[in-house]
CSV table of C-alpha atoms in Angstrom, one decimal:
chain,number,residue,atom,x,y,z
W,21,UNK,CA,147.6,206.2,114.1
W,22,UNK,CA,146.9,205.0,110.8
W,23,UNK,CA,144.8,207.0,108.7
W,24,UNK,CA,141.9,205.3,108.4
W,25,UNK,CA,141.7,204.9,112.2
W,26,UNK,CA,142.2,208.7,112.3
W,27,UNK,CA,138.7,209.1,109.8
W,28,UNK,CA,136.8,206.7,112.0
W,29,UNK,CA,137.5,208.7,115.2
W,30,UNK,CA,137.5,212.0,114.0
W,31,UNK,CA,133.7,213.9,114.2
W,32,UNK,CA,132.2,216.9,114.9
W,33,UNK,CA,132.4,217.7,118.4
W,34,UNK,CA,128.9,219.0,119.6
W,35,UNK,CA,130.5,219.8,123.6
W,36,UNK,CA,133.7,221.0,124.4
W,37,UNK,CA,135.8,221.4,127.6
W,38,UNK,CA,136.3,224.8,128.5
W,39,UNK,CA,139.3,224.3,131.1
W,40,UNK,CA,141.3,222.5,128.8
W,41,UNK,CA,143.4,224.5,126.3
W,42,UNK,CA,145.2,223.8,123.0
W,43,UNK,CA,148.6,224.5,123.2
W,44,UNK,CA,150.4,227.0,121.7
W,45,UNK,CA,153.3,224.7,120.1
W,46,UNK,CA,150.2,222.7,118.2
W,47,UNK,CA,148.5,226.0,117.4
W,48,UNK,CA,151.7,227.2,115.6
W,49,UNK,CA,151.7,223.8,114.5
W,50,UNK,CA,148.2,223.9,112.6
W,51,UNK,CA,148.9,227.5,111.4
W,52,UNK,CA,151.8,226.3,108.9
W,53,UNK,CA,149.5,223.5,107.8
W,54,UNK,CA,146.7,225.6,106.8
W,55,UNK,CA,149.3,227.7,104.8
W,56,UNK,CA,149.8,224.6,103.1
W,57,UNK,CA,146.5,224.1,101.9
W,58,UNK,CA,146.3,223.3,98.0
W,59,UNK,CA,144.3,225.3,96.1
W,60,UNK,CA,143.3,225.5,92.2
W,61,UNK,CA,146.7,227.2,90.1
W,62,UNK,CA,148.4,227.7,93.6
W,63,UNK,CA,145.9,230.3,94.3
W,64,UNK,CA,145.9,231.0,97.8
W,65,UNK,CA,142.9,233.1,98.0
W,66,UNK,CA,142.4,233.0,101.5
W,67,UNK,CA,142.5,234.1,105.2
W,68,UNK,CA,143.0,232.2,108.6
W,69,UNK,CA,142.1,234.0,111.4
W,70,UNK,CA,142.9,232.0,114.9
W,71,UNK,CA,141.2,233.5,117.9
W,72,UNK,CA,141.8,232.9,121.3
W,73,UNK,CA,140.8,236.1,123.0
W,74,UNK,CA,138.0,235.2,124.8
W,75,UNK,CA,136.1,239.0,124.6
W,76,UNK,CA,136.8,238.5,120.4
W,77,UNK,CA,135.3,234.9,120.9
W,78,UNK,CA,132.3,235.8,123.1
W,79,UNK,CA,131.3,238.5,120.4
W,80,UNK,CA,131.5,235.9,117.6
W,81,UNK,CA,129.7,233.3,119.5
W,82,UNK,CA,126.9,235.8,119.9
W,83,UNK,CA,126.2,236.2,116.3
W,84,UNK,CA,126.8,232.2,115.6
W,85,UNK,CA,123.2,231.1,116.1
W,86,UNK,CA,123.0,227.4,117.3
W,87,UNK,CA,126.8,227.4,117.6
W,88,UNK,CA,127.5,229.8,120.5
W,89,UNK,CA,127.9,227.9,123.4
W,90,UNK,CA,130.7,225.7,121.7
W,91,UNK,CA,132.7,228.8,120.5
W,92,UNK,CA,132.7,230.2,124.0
W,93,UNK,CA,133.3,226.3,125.7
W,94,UNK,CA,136.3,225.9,122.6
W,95,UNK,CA,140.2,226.5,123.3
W,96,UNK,CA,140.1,228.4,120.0
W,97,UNK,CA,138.6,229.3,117.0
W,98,UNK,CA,139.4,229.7,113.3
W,99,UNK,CA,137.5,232.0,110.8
W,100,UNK,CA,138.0,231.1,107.0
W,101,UNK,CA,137.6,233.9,104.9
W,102,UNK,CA,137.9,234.0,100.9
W,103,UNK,CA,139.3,237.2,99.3
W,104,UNK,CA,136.6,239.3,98.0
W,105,UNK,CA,138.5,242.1,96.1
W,106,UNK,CA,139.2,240.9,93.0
W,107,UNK,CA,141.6,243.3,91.8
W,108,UNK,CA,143.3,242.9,95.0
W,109,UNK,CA,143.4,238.6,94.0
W,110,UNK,CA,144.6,239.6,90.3
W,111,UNK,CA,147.4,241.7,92.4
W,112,UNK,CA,148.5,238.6,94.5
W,113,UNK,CA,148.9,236.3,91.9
W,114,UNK,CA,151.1,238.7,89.5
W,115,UNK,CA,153.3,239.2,92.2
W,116,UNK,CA,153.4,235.6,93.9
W,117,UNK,CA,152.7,233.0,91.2
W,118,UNK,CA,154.7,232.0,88.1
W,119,UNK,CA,153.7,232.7,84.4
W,120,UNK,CA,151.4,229.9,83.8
W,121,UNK,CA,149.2,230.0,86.5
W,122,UNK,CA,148.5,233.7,85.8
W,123,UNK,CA,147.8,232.6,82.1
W,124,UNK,CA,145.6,230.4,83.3
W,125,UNK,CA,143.5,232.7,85.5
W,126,UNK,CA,143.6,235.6,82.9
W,127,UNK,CA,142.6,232.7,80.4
W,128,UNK,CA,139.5,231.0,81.7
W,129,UNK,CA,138.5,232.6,84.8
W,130,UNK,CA,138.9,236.1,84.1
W,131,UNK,CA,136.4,236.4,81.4
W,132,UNK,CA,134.0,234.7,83.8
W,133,UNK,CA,131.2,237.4,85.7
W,134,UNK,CA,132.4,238.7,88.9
W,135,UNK,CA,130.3,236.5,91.1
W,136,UNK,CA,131.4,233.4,89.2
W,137,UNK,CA,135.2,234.3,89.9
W,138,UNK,CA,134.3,234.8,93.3
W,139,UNK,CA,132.7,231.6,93.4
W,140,UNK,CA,135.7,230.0,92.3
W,141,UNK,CA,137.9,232.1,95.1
W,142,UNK,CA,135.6,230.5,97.9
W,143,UNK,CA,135.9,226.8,96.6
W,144,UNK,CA,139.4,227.2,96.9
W,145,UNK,CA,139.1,227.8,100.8
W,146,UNK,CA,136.8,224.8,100.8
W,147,UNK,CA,140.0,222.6,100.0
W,148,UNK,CA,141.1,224.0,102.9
W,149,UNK,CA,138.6,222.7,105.0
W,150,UNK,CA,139.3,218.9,104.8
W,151,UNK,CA,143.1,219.4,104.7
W,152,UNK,CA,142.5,221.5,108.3
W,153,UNK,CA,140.2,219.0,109.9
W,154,UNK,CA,142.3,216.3,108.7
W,155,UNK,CA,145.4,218.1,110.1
W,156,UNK,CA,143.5,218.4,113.7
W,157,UNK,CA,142.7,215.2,114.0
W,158,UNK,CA,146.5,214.2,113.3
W,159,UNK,CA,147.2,215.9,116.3
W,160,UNK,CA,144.4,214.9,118.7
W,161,UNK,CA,142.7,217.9,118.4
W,162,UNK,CA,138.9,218.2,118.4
W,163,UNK,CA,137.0,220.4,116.0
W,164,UNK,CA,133.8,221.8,115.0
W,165,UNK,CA,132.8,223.2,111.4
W,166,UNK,CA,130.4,225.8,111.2
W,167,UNK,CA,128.8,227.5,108.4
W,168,UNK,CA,125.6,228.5,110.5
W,169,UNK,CA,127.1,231.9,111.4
W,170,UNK,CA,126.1,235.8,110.5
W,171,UNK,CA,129.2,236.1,108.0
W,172,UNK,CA,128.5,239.8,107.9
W,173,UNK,CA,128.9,240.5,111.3
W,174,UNK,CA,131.6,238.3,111.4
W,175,UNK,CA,133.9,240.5,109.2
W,176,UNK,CA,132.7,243.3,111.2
W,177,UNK,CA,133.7,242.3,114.5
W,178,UNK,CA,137.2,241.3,112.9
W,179,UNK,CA,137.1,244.3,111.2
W,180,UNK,CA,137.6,242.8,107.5
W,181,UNK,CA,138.4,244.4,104.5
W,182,UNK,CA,138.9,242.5,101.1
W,183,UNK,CA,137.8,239.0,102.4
W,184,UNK,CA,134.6,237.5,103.2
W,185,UNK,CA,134.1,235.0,106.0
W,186,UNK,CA,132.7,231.9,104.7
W,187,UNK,CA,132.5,229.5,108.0
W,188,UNK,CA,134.3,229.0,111.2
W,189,UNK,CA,136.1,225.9,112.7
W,190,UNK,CA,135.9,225.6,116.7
W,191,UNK,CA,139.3,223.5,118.4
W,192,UNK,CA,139.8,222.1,121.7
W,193,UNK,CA,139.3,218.9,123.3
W,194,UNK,CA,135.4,217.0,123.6
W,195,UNK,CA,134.0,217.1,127.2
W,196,UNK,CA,133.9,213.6,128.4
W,197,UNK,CA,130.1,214.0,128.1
W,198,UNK,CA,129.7,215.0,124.3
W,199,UNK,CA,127.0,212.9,123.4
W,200,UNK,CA,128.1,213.1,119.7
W,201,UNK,CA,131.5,211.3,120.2
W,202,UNK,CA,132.4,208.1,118.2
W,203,UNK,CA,132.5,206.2,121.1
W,204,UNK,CA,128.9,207.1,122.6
W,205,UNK,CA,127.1,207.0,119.2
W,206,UNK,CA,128.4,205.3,116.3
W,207,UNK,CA,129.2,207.3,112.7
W,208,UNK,CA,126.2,207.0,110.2
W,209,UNK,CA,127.4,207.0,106.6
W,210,UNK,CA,126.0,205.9,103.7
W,211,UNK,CA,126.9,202.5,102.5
W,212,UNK,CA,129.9,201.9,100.0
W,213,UNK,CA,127.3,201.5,97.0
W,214,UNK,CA,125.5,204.6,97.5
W,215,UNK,CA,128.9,206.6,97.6
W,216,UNK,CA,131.9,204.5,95.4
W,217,UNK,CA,131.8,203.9,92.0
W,218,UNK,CA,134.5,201.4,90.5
W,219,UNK,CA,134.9,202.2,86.4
């Protein structure tokens, strides 16, 4: 399927079908294309956390406020997570990225304040968003982005240390009932002249 077609069809699926499972081949699939992800100097700053344990799942669901019956109903889902140690980043990058990336961070975004560095760190995981749900749609795969969970008890149920969860992304397939799907109720999006500017 062209592209295109792909960003037509693709939305966020409100109701999934819990007796229908995402493979494991197109799980392993999804996990090498989220280590793909391009990032800002290369930087990698990030953490992908697939679930499909369904105790691990119920536990996150609980503390996902409108978003709990889809994570329990989901084949799986992913926790994005930015690193929030920043000695532990400056480590990384020394040991993993060439000489003028490093010269870059230690340039302009070193001198920066702590919580603007970390700002930076969690746009980076961002970019990984739209390459993901891109990636899932590729591959027939449903999907749901959330950022309305309890990100604190999210890293405490997965037991986090150095990285901050920043939202979650539910997979599966839609129940033939989501109301929500392309084919029930059509996209809204803003007209090309509110959006696209030609220079």
């Amino acid at each position: 399927m062209h592209f295109s077609d792909l960003s037509k069809n693709r939305y966020t699926t409100k109701k999934y079908n819990p007796n229908q499972q995402v493979s494991s081949e197109i799980i392993e699939q999804l996990k090498e294309i989220i280590r793909l992800s391009p990032s800002s100097i290369n930087s990698q700053p990030w953490k992908f956390t697939f679930i499909s344990d369904p105790q691990v799942k119920e536990a996150l669901a609980s503390v996902s406020y409108f978003n709990e019956q889809k994570i329990k109903d989901a084949s799986h889902l992913v926790v994005f997570s930015a690193i929030d140690n920043i000695t532990k980043f400056e480590t990384q990058i020394q040991e993993h990225l060439p000489e003028g990336s490093v010269a870059y961070y230690n340039n302009f975004l070193k001198p920066l304040p702590e919580a603007e560095i970390k700002s930076w760190l969690q746009h980076q995981v961002y970019l990984s968003l739209g390459f993901f749900l891109s990636a899932c749609a590729s591959l027939g795969i449903d999907s749901s982005p959330m950022e309305g969970i309890k990100t604190e008890e999210y890293a405490r149920i997965l037991k986090m240390t150095d990285y901050k969860p920043l939202f979650a992304v539910a997979l599966g397939y839609r129940d033939a009932e989501d109301a929500n799907q392309p084919s029930v109720k059509a996209k809204s999006r803003l007209p090309e002249e509110y959006t696209i500017e030609w220079v």
